[in-house]
CSV table of C-alpha atoms in Angstrom, one decimal:
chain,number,residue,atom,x,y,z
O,1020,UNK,CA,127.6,77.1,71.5
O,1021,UNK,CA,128.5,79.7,74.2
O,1022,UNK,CA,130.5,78.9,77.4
O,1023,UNK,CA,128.8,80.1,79.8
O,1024,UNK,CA,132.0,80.3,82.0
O,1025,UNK,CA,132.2,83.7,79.8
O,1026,UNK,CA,129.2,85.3,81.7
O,1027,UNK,CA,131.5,87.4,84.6
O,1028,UNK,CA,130.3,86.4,88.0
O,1029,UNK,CA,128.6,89.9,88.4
O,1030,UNK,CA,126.1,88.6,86.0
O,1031,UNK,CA,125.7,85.2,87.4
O,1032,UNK,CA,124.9,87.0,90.2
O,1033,UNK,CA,122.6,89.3,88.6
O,1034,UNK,CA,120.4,85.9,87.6
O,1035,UNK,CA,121.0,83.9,91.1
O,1036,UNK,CA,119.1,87.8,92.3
O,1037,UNK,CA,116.2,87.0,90.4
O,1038,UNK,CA,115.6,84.0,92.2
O,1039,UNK,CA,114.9,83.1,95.7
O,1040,UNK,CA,116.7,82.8,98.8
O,1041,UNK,CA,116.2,79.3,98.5
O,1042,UNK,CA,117.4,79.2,94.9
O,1043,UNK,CA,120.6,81.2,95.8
O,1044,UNK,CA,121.7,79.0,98.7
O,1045,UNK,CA,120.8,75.6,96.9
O,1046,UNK,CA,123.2,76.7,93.7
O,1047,UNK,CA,125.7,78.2,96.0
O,1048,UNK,CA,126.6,74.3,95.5
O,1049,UNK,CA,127.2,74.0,92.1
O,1050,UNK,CA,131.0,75.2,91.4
O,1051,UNK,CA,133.5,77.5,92.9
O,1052,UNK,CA,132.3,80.6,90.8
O,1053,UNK,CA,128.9,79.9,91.3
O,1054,UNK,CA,129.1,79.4,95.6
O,1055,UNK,CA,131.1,83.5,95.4
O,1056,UNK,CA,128.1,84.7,93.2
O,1057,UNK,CA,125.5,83.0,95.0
O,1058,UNK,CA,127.0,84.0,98.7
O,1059,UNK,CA,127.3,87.8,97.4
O,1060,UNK,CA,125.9,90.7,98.7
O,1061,UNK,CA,124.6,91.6,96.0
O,1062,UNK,CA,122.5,89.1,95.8
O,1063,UNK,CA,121.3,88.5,99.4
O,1064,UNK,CA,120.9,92.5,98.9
O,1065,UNK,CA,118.0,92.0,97.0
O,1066,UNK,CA,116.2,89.3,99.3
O,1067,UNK,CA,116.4,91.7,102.5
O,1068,UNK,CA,113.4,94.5,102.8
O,1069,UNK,CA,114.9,97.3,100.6
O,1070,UNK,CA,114.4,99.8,103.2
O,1071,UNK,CA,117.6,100.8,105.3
O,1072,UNK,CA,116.7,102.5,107.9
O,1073,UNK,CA,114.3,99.5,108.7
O,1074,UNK,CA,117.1,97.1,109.1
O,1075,UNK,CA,119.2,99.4,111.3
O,1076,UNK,CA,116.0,99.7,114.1
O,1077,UNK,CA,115.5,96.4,114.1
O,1078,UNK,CA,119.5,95.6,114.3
O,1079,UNK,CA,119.2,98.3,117.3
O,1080,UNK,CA,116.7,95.6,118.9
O,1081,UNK,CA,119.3,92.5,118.7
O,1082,UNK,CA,122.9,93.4,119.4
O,1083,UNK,CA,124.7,90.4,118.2
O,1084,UNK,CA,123.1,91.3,114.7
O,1085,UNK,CA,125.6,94.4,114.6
O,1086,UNK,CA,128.2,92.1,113.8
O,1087,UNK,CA,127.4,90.5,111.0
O,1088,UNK,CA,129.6,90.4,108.2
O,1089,UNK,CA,127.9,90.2,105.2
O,1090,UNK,CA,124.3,90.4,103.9
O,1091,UNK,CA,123.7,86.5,103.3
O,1092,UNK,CA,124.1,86.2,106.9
O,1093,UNK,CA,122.4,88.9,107.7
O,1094,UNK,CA,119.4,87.3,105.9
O,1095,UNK,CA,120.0,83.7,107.8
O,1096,UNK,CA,120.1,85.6,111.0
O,1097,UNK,CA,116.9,87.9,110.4
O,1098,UNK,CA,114.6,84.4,109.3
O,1099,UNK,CA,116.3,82.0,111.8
O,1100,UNK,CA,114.1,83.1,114.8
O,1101,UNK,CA,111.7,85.9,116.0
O,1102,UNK,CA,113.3,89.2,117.2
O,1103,UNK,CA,111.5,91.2,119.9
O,1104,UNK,CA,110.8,94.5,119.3
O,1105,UNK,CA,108.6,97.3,120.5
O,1106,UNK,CA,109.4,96.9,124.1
O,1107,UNK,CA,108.4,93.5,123.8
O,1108,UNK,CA,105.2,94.1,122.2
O,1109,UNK,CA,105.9,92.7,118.9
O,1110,UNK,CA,108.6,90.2,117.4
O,1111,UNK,CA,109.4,90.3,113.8
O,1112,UNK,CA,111.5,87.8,111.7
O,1113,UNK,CA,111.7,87.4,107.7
O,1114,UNK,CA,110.0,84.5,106.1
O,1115,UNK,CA,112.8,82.7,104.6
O,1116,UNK,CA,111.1,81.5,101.7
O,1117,UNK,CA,110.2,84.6,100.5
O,1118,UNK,CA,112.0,87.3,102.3
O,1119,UNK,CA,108.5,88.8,103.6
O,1120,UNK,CA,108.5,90.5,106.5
O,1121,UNK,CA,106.7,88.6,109.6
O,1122,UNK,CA,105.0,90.4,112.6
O,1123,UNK,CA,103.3,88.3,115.8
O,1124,UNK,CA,102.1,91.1,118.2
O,1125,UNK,CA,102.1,90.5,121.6
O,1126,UNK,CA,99.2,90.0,123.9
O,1127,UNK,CA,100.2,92.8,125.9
O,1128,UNK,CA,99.7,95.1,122.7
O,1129,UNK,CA,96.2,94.4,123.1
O,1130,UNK,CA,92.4,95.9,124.0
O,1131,UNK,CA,91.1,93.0,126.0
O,1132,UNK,CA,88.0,93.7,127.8
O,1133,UNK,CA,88.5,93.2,131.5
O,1134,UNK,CA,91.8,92.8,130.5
O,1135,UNK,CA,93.0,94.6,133.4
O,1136,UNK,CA,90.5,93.5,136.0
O,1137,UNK,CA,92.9,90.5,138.0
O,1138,UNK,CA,89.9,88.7,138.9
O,1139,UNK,CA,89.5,88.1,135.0
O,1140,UNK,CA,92.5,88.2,133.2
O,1141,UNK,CA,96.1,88.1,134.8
O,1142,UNK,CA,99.4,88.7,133.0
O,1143,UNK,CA,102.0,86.0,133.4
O,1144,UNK,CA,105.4,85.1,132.8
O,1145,UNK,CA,105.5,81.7,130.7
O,1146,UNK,CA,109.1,80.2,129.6
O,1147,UNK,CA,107.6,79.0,126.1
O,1148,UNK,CA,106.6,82.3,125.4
O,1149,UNK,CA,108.5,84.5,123.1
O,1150,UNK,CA,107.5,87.7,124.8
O,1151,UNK,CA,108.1,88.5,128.4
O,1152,UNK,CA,104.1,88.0,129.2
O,1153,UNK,CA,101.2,86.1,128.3
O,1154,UNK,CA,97.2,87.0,128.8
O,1155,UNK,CA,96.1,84.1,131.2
O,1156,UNK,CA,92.1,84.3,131.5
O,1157,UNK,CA,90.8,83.2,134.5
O,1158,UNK,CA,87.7,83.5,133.8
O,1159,UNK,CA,85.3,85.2,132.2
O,1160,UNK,CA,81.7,85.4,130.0
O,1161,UNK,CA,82.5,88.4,127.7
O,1162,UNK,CA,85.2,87.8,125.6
O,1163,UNK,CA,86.3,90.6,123.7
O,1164,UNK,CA,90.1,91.2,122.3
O,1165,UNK,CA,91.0,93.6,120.0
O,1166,UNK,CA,94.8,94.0,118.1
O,1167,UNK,CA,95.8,96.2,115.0
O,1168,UNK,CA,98.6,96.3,112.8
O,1169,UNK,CA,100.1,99.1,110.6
O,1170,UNK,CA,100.8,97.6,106.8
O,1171,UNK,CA,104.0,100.3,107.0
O,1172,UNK,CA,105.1,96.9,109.5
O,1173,UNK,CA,104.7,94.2,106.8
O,1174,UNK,CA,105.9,93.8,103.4
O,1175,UNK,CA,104.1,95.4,100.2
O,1176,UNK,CA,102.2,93.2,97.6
O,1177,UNK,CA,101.8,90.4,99.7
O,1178,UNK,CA,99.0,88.3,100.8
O,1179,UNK,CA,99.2,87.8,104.7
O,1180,UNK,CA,97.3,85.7,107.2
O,1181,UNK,CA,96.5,86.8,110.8
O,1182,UNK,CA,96.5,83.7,113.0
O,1183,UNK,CA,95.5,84.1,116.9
O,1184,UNK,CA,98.5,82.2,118.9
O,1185,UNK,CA,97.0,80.9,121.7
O,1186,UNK,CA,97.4,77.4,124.6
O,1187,UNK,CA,94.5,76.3,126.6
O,1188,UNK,CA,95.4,74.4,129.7
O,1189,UNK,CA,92.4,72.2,131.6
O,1190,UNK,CA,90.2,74.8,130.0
O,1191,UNK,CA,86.7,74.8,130.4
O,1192,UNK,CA,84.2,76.5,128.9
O,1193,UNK,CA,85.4,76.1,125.1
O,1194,UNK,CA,84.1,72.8,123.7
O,1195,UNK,CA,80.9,73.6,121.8
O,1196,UNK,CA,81.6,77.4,121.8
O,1197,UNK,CA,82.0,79.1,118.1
O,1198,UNK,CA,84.1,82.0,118.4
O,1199,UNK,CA,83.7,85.1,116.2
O,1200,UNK,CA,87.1,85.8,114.7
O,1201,UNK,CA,87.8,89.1,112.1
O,1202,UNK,CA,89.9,91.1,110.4
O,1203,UNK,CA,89.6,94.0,108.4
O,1204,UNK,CA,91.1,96.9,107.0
O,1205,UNK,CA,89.7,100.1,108.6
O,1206,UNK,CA,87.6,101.8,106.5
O,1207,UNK,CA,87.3,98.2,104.3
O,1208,UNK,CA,85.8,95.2,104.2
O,1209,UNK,CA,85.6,93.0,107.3
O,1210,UNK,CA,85.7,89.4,107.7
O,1211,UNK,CA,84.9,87.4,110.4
O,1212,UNK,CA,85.0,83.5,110.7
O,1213,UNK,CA,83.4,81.4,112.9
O,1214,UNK,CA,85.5,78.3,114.7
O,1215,UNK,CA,85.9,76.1,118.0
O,1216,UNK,CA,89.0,76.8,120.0
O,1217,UNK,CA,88.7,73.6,121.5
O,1218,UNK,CA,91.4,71.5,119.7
O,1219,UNK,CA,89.6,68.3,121.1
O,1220,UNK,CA,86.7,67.2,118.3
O,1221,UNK,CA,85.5,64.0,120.5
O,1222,UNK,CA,81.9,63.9,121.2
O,1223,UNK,CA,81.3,64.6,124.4
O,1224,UNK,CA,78.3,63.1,124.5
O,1225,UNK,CA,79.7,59.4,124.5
O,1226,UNK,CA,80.4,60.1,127.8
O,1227,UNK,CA,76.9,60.5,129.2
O,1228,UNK,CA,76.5,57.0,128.4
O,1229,UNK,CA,73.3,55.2,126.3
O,1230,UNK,CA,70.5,55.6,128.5
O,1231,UNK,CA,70.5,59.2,129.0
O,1232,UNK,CA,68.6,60.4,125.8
O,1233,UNK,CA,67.6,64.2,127.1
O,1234,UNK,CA,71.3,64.5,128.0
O,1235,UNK,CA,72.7,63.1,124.8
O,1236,UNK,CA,69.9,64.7,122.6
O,1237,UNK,CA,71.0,68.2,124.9
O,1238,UNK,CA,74.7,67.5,124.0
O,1239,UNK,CA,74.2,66.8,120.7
O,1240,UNK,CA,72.4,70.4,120.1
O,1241,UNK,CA,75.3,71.9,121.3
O,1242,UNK,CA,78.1,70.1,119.1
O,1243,UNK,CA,75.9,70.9,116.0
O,1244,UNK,CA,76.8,74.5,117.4
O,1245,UNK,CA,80.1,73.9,116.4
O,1246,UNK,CA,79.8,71.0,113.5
O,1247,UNK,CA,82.2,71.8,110.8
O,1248,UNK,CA,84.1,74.8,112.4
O,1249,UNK,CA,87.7,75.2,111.8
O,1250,UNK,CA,90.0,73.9,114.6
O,1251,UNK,CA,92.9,75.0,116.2
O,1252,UNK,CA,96.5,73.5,114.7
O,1253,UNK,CA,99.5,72.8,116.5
O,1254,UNK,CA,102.7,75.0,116.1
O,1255,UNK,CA,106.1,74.1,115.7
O,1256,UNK,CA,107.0,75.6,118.8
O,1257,UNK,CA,103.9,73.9,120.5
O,1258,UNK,CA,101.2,76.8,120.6
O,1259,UNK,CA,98.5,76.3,119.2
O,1260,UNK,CA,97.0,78.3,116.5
O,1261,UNK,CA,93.8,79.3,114.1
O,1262,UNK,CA,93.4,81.2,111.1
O,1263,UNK,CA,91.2,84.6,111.6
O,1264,UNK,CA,91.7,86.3,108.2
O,1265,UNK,CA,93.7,87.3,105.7
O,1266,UNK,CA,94.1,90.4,103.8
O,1267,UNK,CA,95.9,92.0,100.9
O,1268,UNK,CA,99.0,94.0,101.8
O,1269,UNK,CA,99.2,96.3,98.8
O,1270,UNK,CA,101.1,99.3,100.5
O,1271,UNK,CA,99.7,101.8,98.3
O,1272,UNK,CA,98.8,103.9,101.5
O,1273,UNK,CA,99.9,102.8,104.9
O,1274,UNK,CA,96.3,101.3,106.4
O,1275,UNK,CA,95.7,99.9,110.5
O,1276,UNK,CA,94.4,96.2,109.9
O,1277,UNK,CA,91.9,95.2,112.9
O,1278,UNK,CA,91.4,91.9,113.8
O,1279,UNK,CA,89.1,90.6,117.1
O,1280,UNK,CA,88.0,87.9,118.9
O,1281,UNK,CA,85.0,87.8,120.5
O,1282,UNK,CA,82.6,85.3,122.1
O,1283,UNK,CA,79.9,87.3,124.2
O,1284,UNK,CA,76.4,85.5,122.8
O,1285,UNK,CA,76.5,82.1,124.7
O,1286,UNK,CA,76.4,83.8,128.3
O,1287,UNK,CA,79.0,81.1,129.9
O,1288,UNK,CA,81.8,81.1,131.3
O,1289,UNK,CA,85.1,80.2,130.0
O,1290,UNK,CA,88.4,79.5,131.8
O,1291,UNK,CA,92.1,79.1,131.1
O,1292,UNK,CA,92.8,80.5,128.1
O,1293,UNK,CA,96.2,81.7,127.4
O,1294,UNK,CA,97.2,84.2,124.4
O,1295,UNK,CA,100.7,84.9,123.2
O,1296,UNK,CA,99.3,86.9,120.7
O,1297,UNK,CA,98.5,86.8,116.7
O,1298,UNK,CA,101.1,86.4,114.1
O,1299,UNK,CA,100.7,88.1,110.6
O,1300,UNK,CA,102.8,86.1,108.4
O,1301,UNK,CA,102.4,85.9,104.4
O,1302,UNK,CA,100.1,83.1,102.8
A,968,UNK,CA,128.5,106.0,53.2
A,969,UNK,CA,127.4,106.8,56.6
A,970,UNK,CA,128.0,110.2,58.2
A,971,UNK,CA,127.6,111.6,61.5
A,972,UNK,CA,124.5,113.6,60.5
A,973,UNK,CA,123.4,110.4,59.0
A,974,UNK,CA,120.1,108.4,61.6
A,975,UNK,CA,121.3,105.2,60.5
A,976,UNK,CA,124.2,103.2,61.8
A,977,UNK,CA,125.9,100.0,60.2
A,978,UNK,CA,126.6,96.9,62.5
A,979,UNK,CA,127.9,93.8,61.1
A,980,UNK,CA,127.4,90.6,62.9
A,981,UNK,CA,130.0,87.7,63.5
A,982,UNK,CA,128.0,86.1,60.7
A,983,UNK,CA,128.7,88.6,58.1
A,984,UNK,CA,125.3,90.5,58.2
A,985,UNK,CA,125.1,94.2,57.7
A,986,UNK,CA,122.3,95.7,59.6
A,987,UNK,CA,121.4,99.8,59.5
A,988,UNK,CA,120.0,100.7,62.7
A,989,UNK,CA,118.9,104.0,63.7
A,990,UNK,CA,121.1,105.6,65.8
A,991,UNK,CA,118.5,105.9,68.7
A,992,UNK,CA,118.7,101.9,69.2
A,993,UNK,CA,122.9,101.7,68.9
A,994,UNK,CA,122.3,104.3,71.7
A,995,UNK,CA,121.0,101.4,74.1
A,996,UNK,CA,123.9,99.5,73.3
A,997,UNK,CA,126.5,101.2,75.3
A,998,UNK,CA,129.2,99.1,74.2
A,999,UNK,CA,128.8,100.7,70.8
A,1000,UNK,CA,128.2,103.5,71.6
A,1001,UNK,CA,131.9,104.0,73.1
A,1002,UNK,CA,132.8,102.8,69.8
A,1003,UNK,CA,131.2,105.4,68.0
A,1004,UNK,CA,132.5,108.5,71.1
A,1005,UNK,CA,135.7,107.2,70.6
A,1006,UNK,CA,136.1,107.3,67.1
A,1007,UNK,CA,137.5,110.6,65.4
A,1008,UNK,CA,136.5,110.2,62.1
A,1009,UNK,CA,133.1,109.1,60.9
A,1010,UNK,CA,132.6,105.4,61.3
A,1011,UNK,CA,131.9,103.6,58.3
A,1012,UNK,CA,130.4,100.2,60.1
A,1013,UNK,CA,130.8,98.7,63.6
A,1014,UNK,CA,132.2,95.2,64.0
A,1015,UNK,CA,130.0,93.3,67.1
A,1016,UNK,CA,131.6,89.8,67.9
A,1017,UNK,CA,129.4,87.7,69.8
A,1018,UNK,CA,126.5,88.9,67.9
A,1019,UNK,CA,124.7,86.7,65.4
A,1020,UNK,CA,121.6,88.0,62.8
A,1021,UNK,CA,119.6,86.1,64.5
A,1022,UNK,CA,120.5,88.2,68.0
A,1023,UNK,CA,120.0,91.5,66.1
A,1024,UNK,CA,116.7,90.0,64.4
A,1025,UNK,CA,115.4,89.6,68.7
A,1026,UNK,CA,117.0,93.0,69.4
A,1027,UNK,CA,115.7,95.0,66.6
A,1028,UNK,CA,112.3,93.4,67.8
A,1029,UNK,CA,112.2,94.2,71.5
A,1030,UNK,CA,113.1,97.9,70.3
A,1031,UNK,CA,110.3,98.4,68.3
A,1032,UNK,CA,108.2,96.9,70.6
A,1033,UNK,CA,109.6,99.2,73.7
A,1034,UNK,CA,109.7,102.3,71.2
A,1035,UNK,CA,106.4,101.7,71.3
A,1036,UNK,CA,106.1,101.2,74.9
A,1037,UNK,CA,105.1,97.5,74.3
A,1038,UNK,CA,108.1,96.4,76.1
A,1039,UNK,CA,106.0,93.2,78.1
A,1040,UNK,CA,104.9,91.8,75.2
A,1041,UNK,CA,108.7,91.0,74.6
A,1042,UNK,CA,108.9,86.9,75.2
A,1043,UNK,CA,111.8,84.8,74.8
A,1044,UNK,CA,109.7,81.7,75.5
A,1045,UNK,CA,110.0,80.2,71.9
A,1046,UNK,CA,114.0,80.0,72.5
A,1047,UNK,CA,115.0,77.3,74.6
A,1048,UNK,CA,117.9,77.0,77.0
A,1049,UNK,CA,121.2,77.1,74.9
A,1050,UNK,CA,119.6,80.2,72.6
A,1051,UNK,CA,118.7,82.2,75.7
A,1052,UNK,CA,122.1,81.6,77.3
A,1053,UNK,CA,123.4,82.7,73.7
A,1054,UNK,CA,121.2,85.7,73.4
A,1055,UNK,CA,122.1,86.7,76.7
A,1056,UNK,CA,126.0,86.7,76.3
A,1057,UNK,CA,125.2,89.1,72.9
A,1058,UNK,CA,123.1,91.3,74.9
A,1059,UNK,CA,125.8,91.2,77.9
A,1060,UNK,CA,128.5,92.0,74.9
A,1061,UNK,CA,126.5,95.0,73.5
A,1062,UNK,CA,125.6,95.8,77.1
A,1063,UNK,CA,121.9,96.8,77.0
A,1064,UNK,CA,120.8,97.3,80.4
A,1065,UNK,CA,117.0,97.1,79.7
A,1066,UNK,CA,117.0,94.0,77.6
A,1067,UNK,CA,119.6,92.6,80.0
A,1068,UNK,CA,116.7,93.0,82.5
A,1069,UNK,CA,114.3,91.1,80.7
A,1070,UNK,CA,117.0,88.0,80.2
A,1071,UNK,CA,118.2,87.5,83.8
A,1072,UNK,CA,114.7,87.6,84.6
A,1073,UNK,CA,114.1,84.9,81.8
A,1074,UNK,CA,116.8,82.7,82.8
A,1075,UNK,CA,116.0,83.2,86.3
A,1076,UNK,CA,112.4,82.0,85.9
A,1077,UNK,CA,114.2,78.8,84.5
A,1078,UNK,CA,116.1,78.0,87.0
A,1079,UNK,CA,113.8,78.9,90.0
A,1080,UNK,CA,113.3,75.5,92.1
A,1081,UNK,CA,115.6,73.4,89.6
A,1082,UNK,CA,118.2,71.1,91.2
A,1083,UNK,CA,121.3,71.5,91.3
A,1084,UNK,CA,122.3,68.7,88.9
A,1085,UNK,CA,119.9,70.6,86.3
A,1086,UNK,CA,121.2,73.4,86.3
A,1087,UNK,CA,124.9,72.4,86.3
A,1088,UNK,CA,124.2,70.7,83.1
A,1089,UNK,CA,121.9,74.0,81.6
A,1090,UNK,CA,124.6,76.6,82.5
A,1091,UNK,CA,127.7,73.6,81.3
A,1092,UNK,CA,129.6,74.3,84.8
A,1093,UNK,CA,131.5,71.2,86.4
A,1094,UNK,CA,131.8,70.6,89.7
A,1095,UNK,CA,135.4,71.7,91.1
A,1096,UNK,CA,134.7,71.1,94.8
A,1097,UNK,CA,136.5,68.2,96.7
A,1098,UNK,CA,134.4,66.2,98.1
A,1099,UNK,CA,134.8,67.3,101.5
A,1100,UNK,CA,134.2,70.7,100.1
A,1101,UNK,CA,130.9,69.7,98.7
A,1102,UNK,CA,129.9,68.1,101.9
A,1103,UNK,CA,130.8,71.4,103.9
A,1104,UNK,CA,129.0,73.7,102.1
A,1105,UNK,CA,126.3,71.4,101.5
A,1106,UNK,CA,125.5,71.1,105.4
A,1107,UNK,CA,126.1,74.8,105.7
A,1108,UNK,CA,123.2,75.4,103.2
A,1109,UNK,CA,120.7,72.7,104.4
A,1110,UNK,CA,117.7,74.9,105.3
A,1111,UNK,CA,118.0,75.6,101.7
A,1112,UNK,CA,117.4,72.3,100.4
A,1113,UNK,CA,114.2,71.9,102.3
A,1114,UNK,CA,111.6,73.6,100.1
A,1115,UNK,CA,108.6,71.6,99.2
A,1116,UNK,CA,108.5,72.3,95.4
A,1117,UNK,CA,112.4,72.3,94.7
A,1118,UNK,CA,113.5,69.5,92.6
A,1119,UNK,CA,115.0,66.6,94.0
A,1120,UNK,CA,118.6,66.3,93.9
A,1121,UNK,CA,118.8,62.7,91.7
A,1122,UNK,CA,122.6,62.5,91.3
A,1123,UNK,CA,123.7,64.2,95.2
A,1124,UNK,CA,125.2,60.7,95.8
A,1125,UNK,CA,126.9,61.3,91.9
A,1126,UNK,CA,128.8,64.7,93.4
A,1127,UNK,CA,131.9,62.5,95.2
A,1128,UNK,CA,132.9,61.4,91.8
């Protein structure tokens, strides 16, 4: 029977690259040898995106990360917490897991119709926000917001998910709406789901009380409207979100993926609304 | 008697087999092939330690199959943990890089998500951290254990010992 204390650590390491981040900082635990060939760079080498000149831009956008001394902690730092880029139009972090690269673009980065009309839409300043401003809609009866990614952004061979990142405070306007939600790959197939924004799935029609049957038989037509529709889910760091797509990153060519919202069929108004923006992280 | 012009070269095993492979394969194995550069005369048959018939049976296999540019149709899956580990310290020895390839990848797929515990006992390593060691590096690489598929850690409490 072999010892396997024969294998050089060179080739431990070789195997612990094989794995996954997760793999190589559990086993880091099992002996002395093991915890120098699990923390190499060699390994965490092959867990960061392989492209160079990538890592130096987005070291450019975080000083600190310049000082980093080796390439497991380089990893840690990258998939601890978002990183703004793009003159804060985008933040990008790794996905621990899996080492995939993680994009949420920022409101500000996109084609909101009215967008820049203040009696609509205004652009605010909110401390829970990631990125320096939010999209705060004041009000308005078409809604109609447009974002695109490049796929040269995100890893290759990966399934993502676009997910719109958004808070509604005393909104109005929401319950009983279905939304139109898509993505697509230009010149592809495109998608589009249909949910309620409106985290809250009470009836609203328990309100009106028993004797009213017009009103409860009105309210009940309009919650049918949105019986069924995927709901909003809270965030760890207390947005809410909802799923508008996915799509196959195969990185073959480089492709713009579009992805919308838009509402602009029930003719009412809605209020209070807040995007951060959408997040295009793997599945 | 083999001579240079001759395709076929002679490797005997640490069990005593002879095998005549062509020359193209002992190629791959760079460890004999600095045998054979480095030797003046003609070399009558290689000596490879570490190497059992059974390891040349696999690697005479994954040639033909890769000759023939069948190479993923290689599997390893019939062996199980101490003949992999095995194979893998012949193919280290003879130092093939392709077939080394496939069998990190192999015993990587093994390990993925295993605990710690398991794979302490599948590679035969002990534990030579103190305790407080342990404990360090074990806070150090929490985020690490929090995976929802990894294994759980059934003898942690075990490590102080």
């Amino acid at each position: 029977m072999a010892a396997f204390e024969e294998l050089p650590e060179g080739c431990i390491a070789t195997i612990l690259s094989r794995t996954t981040p997760l793999d190589a900082g559990r086993l880091s635990l099992i002996s002395k040898t093991f915890r120098s060939a699990a923390d190499s760079d060699a390994v965490w080498d092959q867990f960061l995106p392989s492209d160079p000149n990538f890592i130096d831009s987005i070291i450019s956008h975080s000083p600190s990360l310049a000082n980093i001394q080796t390439k497991k902690a380089l990893y840690l730092a990258l998939s601890d917490r978002p990183i703004i880029i793009d003159n804060g139009k985008k933040s990008f972090q790794l996905d621990r897991k899996s080492g995939k690269k993680c994009i949420m673009l920022a409101a500000r980065s996109f084609a909101i119709t009215w967008g820049d009309d203040e009696r609509y839409w205004n652009w605010i300043a909110m401390p829970e926000s990631r990125f320096p401003e939010v999209a705060k809609l004041n009000h308005v009866w078409w809604l109609e917001i447009r974002g695109m990614i490049n796929t040269l952004a995100l890893s290759a061979n990966t399934q993502y998910g676009a997910y719109l990142v958004f808070k509604m405070i005393d909104p109005s306007g929401f319950e009983n709406l279905p939304v139109d939600l898509s993505v697509g790959v230009e010149g592809g197939n495109n998608n589009t789901k249909i949910v309620c924004l409106d985290s809250n799935v009470e009836p609203m029609w328990h309100i009106a009380g028993r004797r009213n049957r017009d009103w409860n038989r009105h309210m009940r037509r309009l919650q049918d409207r949105v019986v069924g529709l995927p709901r909003p889910n809270i965030r760890s760091d207390e947005w809410l979100e909802i799923e508008m797509g996915e799509f196959f990153n195969s990185s073959l060519e480089h492709e713009e993926v579009h992805m919308s919202v838009i509402e602009t069929k029930a003719g009412q108004l809605k209020y209070n609304f807040f995007v951060e923006g959408i997040e295009i992280r793997p599945k | 008697m083999a001579s240079s012009s001759s395709n076929l070269i002679s490797l005997k095993t640490s069990d005593g087999t002879v095998f005549k492979v062509e020359r193209a394969l002992a190629k791959t194995m760079k460890t004999v092939q600095a045998i054979i550069e480095e030797a003046d005369a003609n070399i009558y048959m290689i000596p490879i330690h570490n190497v059992f018939s059974h390891h040349m049976d696999m690697i005479i296999d994954y040639y033909k199959l890769s000759v023939a540019g069948k190479s993923k149709e290689f599997s390893v899956e019939k062996l199980d943990n101490d003949e992999l580990k095995d194979f893998l310290l012949a193919v280290h020895y003879l130092n093939m890089e392709d077939l080394f390839e496939v069998l990190t990848q192999a015993v990587a797929d093994r390990l993925e998500k295993k605990s710690v515990g398991y794979v302490r006992k599948y590679f035969g390593i002990e534990n030579d951290f103190t305790p407080e060691e342990y404990a360090a590096i074990r806070k150090k690489n929490d985020w690490a254990f929090k995976g929802d598929d990894i294994e759980p850690e059934e003898d942690e409490e075990k490590q102080e010992e």
